Amino acid sequence: MSKNEPRIGVYVCHCGLNIGAVVDVAAVATYAQTLPGVVVSRESTYTCSDNGQRSIQEDIETHNLNRVVVASCSPRMHGDTFMKTCETAGLNPYLFEMVNIREQCSWVHTDKEQATEKAKDLVRMAVAKVQLLEPLEKQKSAVNKAALVVGGGVAGIFSALYLANAGIKTYVVEKKPSIGGHMAQLDKTFPTLDCSLCILSPRMADVGKHENIELITYADIQDVSGYAGNFHVTVKSNPRYVIKENCRLCGVCAEKCPVSLPDEFNVGLKKRKAVYIPFPQAVPNYYLIDADHCLHLTKGGCMLCQKNCPNDAIDFDQTESVRELNVGAIIVATGFELYDATQKKEYGYGRYPNVITNMDFERWVSADGPTHGKVVRPSDGNPPQKIGFIQCVGSRDEQEGAGYCSRICCMATVKQATMLREKYPEAEIYVYYTDMRTPGKGFEEFYQRGREQGIVFIRGKPGEIEEDNNQNLIIVSEDTDSGLILRNTLDLVVLACGLRPPEALEELTQMLHLSRSPDGFIMEAHPKLRPAETSIPGVFLTGCVQFPKDIPDTVAQSGGAAAMAAALLTKDEIELEPVRATVDEELCIGCGLCEDNCDYGAIEVKRTEEGMKAQVIEVACQGCGVCAASCPQKAVTIRHFTDGQLLAQVTAALEPEVIL
Amino acid sequence: MKKKEIINMDELDPQFKYEIASQPGGEHILKCVQCATCSSGCPVASVSDKFNPRRIIRMAVLGLKDVVLKEDFVWYCAACYTCSERCPQDVRIPDLMAAIRNIAVKEGSIHPAYREQGRLIGELGRLYEVTEFENERREKLGLPKVKEKNREIAEIYGCTGVGKVVL
């Protein structure tokens, strides 16, 4: 077809007033008519509408067009739309070129005359390129109908259950010895005051025994390769040194174990042994040995647990095991980390015993916590009578590297203050806030209930906390509602710490080639319309790894991520984008620069009869072009973006008279 | 500029908000979100900086009982109910001001103008004095004379104990 005389149709879009208010669309369309090869040129109010698309299809037929240019929004917005329009009319979709005269022209310029000239330039460049385009065919690839969920908190649990219930084989990989995540550590949930574990543990148990779910805990992802429909994931499982089938949870091992350590589940407020179960409802529900602290595993000897276990469940010969999972889709659900309050030195967390964090509070108030649910002053064990909460600790704070609002802390504080009010009806409770944010079903009503219970909300963030000789805490702050400066002496202060992306996320994002937003959380494919997808096909995301959110939003997003993954996994094969690298072996000298630079492991130098030559692994190639740019021999070409095509565009941009 | 005074919250009364909430008319004080719709439409606030219903509620919630009861601003409310019509939280501000005034009266803080009115009503049975002059005019118009002093009110003051508070 490329040898045929080009017969080009150009369609210039008003996009309502988005383009039309700045660019003289009619002038651009008239100009396009004068360009070589252009057979028909039209303007249209909305080219993406049914009418707009039909007009392109009719022209392809009546004018026998063999190339189409649409000047409108970004290819990301409607590139696929118009490619399908061409395809339906019998034109290879890769003989289409899109010009962005909205985001890159009308939206960013105010001078109408110059914007119109720029739009003409952009259209001329596209017309120059479209003449040289080649038809490309999409390849097909089989889909491995299994999914991997990374992370076993509430987000991972629900995505896994949704997938498994749809009949899809699902692996759940969790770093910790039990699933449950942060939600398992919470005592109650807002705004209903449901017991957190009461609503979560049945779902945890479902994950543990679901016929379609394989749960791999105490394990790390070591490597990921492949592409949508065909990922290979290397997972390393750490040994628990306990035989699951033999462990009867009698706890004799822990009784005898001489090593006492801070209990992570209770944020260090309680002790655990080196052989332990993370918490009573843990899934999987059997003991494990902490290899870093076990006397036998660090120094030799001891083995008291093994000697005393009535069921021979202790096995010190276990070793780590590495396995490869083959899956078609991956859901990232690795959650968040709580802001480290010791960073905010003004508030004295870690120095003043009676300053605690919101997560500490959850464990103090829990029946399984250090005081069986009694909230006390850590310094003397007395019940607090004057309690303060400070909001936005490590959130909305550029100095702490987090300009964003963590979304859940306002409601978490209202919940905690309400629980305190129930336990201590006479207590004075103050909440120091920047803005109270309660956007959610039943949230504002919950906040109102808190106010009506006499919780005093003071608008004004304290600058610092001081401690007196009795380890009481003194806060001086402005009440901006009255303009008064208040000095308050409190028994206990709770810091409402914000949510951070986990430290370990960096490694995973690199393995999966994911992008991160400036806030450090994983970037979604589109902030509004594709919130559960990443920029990498086949990799989805849910929960706080995308951005801080509460439990209902997390569960909803998990449903979305599972639906997106299921849509991919229920296909037998998927189409692969043909815009990929190809190597001219005659030019290739086998230097390996392309292989070094490829982020996707998609190009390799191999020995051939002609010597060392680069070879493209088509299915892994993302068409990014790094190999082509780095090749000193110009042996690598990206289809649809060949040097010839790009240079024609550049020439048209710089020398309008050459083309005219 | 005068140095701003720091208020020690230990010297405030955290129970004051509950005391108001337990009075008829004061029940909704804790619903206030400080949106300031009340102050924006208040005809008194538009002519006097001293009266700002939002700020009075705030001080009451913080427990600044002495200021709220001893300053005369709670007596400024004209009870026009504009704020009540508009308040998104149904705080019922004129009723709330009445509840606060009732507490003030109990604690002996009455605005001098109201104390004087109370005295007049107790003594005369009405807010103004009727003399022979008024009665002569009434006679000319064919109206019956009224008593110059109405002792019934004084009796009510005595029975109810209002007299002790007001006078």
XYZ file of C-alpha atoms in Angstrom, chain A residues 9 50 86 123 132 210 352 429 446 459 631 649:
12
model
C -7.826 12.775 4.846
C -20.443 9.031 16.109
C -9.962 3.414 10.446
C -0.750 19.344 11.058
C 5.713 7.275 5.212
C -10.174 -21.037 49.229
C 7.896 11.925 76.262
C -10.892 15.528 75.157
C -20.032 10.670 63.191
C -8.726 24.769 65.038
C 22.502 2.138 18.845
C 8.277 15.354 10.598
